[in-house]
XYZ file of C-alpha atoms in Angstrom:
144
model
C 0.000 0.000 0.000
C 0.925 3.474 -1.010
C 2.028 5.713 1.542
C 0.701 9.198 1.382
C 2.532 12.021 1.829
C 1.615 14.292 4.357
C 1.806 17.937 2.625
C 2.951 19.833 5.793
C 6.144 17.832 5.966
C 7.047 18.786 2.031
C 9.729 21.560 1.949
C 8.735 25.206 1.171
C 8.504 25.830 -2.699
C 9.576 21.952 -3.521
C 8.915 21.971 -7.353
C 6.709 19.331 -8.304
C 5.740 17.965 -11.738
C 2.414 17.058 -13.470
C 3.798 15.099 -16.197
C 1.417 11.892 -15.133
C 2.657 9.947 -18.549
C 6.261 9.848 -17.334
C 7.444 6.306 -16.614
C 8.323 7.251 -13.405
C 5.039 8.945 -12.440
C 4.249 5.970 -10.165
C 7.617 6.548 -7.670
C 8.530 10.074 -8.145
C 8.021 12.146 -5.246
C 7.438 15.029 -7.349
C 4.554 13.613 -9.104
C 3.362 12.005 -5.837
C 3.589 15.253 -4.202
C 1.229 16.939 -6.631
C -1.370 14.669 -6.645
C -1.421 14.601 -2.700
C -1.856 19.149 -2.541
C -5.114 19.759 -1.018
C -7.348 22.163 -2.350
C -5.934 25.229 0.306
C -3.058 25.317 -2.007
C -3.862 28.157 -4.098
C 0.042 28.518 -6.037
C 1.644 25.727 -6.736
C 5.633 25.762 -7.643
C 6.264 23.241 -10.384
C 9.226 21.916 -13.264
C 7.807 23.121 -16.398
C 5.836 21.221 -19.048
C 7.557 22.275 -21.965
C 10.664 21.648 -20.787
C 9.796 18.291 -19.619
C 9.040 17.576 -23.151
C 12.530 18.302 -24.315
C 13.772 15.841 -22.029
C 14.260 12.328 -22.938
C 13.810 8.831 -20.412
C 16.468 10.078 -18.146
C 15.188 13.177 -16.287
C 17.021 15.142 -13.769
C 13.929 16.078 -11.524
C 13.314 12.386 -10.776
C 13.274 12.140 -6.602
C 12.766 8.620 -5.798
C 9.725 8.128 -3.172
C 12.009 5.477 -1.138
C 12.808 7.056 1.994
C 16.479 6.886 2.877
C 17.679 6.218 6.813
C 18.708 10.152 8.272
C 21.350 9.898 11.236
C 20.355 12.437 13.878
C 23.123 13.338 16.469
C 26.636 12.135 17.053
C 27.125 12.913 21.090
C 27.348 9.081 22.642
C 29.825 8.584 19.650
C 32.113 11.517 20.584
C 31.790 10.736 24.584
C 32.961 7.170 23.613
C 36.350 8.660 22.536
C 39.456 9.298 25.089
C 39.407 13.386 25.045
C 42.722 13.892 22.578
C 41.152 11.534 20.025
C 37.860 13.614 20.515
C 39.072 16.697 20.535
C 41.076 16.265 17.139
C 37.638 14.655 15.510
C 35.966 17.817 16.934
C 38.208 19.836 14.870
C 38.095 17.693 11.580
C 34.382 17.654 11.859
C 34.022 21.327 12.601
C 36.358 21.816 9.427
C 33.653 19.477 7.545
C 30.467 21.113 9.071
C 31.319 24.469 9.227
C 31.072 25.588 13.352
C 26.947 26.233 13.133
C 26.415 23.109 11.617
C 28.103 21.448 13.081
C 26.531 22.042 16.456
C 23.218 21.441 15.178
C 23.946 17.658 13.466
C 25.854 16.838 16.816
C 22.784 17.532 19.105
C 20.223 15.812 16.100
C 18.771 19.367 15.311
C 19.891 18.909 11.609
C 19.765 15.189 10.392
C 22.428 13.791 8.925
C 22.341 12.649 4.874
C 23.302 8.915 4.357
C 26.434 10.292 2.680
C 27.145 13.124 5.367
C 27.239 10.100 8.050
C 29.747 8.248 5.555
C 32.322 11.460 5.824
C 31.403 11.052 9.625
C 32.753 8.015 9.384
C 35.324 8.190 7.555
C 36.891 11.400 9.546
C 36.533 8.899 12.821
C 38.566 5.943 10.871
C 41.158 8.921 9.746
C 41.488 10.176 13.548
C 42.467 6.393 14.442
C 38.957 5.063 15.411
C 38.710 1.506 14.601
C 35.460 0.290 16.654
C 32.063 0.552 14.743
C 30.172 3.729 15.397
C 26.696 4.303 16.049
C 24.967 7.572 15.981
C 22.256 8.143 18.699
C 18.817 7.735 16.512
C 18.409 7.391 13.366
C 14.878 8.095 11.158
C 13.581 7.133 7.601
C 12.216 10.048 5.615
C 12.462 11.061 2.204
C 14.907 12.355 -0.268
C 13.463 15.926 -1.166
């Protein structure tokens, strides 16, 4: 059964498409996202028709409606370290991050991209970490 998605949780001004003959009408979050607007909606933001038509099989607004598994936090992963091997991650992920961001992906304010925990990873393996990390929730959403 079809999930359906719940309109308040869609990003402001996500584009969505009304091409319903596309071959990937039936999983594209775009499409699904369209058909699932209430009737409130009164502007809608959306990938034009026209130059949908230009584009052949392979098209670069597809967003897959299979939700992907978000990290959220990092703080039992850090606490886990002895403090000079934290405090040199600290640094390689602030360099990553950016200080603001940083911050907020730590504490699980700003979810962390399947890819985004990767680099995570990868700057704990660099510092010298070799037990297997887990970050302190993780959620399934979608790919927007």
């Amino acid at each position: 059964m079809e999930e359906k998605i719940d309109f308040e949780k869609v990003p402001y001004q996500y584009a969505m498409c009304l091409n319903r003959e596309c071959s990937k009408a039936n999983t594209c979050l775009r499409q699904l996202t369209a058909q699932s607007a209430p009737e409130k909606i009164e502007y809608w933001v959306i990938v034009s028709p026209k130059h949908l038509a230009a584009q052949q099989e392979n098209c670069p607004y597809y967003r897959s409606n299979a939700k992907v598994r978000y990290a959220k936090g990092f703080i039992r992963m850090l606490e886990d370290l002895p403090y000079k091997q934290m405090q040199t991650v600290i640094l390689h992920l602030m360099s990553y991050f950016g200080r603001r961001t940083y911050y907020r992906s730590r504490k699980g304010e700003r979810l962390l991209s399947p890819a985004e925990q990767q680099h995570v990873l990868n700057i704990l393996k660099n510092c010298g970490v070799s037990t297997p990390q887990q970050f302190d929730a993780y959620v399934e959403d979608y790919d927007w």
